[in-house]
Short mmCIF file of C-alpha atoms in Angstrom, two decimals:
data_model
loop_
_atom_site.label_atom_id
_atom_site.label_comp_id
_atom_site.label_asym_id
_atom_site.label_seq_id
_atom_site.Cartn_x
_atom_site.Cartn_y
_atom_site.Cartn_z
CA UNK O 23 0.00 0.00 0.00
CA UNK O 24 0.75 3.82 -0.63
CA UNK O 25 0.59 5.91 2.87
CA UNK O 26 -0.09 9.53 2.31
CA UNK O 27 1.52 10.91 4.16
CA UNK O 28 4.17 10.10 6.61
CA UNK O 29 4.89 13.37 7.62
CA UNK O 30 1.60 13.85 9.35
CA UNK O 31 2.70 10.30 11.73
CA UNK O 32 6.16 12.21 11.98
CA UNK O 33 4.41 15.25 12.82
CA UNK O 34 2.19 13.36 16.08
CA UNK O 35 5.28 11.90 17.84
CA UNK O 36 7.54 14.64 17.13
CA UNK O 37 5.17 17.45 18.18
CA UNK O 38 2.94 16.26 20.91
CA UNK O 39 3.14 16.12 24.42
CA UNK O 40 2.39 12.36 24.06
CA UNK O 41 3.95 11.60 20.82
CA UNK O 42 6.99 10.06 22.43
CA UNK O 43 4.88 6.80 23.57
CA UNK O 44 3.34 6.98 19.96
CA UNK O 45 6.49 7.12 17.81
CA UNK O 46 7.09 2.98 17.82
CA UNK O 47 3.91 1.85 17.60
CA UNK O 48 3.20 4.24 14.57
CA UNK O 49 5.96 3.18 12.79
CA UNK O 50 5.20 -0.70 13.31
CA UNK O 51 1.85 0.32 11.75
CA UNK O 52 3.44 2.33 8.67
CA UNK O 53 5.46 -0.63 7.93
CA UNK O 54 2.99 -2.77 8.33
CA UNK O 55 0.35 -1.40 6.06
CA UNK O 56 2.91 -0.42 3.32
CA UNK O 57 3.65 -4.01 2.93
CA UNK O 58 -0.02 -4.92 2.99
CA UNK O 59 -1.79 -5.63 -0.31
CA UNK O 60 -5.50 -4.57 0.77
CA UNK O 61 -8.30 -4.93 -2.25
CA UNK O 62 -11.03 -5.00 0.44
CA UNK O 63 -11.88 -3.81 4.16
CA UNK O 64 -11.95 -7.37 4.56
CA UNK O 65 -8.15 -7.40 4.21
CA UNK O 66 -8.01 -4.93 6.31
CA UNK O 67 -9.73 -6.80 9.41
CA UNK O 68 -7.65 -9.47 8.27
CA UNK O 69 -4.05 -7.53 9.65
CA UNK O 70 -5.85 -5.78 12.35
CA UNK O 71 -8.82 -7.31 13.60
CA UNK O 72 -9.62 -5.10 16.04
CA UNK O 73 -9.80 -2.02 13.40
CA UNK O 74 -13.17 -0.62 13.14
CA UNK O 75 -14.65 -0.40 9.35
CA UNK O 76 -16.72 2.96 9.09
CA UNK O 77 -18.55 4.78 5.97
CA UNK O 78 -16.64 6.07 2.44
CA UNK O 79 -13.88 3.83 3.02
CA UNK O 80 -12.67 5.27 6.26
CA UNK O 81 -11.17 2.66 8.84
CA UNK O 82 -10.64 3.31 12.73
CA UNK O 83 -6.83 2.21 13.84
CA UNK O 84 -6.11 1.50 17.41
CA UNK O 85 -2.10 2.46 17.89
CA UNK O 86 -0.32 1.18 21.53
CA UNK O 87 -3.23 -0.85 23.18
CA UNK O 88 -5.81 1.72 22.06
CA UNK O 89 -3.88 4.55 23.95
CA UNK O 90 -4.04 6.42 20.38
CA UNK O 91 -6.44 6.31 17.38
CA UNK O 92 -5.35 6.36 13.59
CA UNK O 93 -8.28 7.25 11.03
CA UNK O 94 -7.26 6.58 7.72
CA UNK O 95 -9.38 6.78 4.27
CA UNK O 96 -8.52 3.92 1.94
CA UNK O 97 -8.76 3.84 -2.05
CA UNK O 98 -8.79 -0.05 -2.60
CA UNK O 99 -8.30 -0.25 -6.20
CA UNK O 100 -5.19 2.19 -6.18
CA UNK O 101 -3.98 0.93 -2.93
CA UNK O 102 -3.41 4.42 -1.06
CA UNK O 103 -4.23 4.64 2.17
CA UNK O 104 -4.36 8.20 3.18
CA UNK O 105 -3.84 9.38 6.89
CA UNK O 106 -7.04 12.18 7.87
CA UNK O 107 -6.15 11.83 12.08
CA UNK O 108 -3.79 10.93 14.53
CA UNK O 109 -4.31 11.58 17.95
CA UNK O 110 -5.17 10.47 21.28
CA UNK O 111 -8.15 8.12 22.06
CA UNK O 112 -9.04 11.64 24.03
CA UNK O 113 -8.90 13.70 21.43
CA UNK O 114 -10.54 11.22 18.66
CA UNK O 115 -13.84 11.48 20.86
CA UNK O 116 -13.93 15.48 19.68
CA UNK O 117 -13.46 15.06 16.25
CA UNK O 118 -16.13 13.73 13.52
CA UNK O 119 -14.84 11.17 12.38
CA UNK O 120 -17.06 11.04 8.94
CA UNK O 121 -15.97 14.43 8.26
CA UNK O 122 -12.18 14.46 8.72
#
């Protein structure tokens, strides 16, 4: 898969006051997806299981036990997955989720 874009991951750990804790785990799930070959959300729940499938192709990440949350939009027939949030699980409970 294509990740657009890193520099929004890089961005989280190097930035925030919790990014620190978040830096590993974010980069086990960059490497992860780019060597994923998703076609279907399916696949998706098939590397993380405990990812949570939403509307227009969004998908729900939990990063370090759930202590952060990843959204990501993904084009399956390009394989590009693009990063829309990374935060805290405090701070996904204030966004919209459908809208970011």
């Amino acid at each position: 898969m294509r990740i657009i874009a890193r520099r929004t991951l890089r961005q989280f750990w190097e930035r925030h006051s919790r990014g620190a804790q978040a830096e590993t785990p974010l980069r086990v799930w960059y490497s992860t997806v780019e060597d994923a070959d998703w076609a279907s959300p399916a696949d998706v729940k098939a590397t993380y299981g405990d990812a949570s499938i939403l509307k227009e192709s969004r998908v729900v990440f939990n990063i370090s036990g759930n202590k952060f949350r990843l959204v990501a939009r993904i084009n399956y027939p390009y394989r590009v997955v693009y990063v829309r949030f990374v935060g805290t699980h405090e701070e996904y409970d204030a966004i919209d989720v459908e809208k970011i």
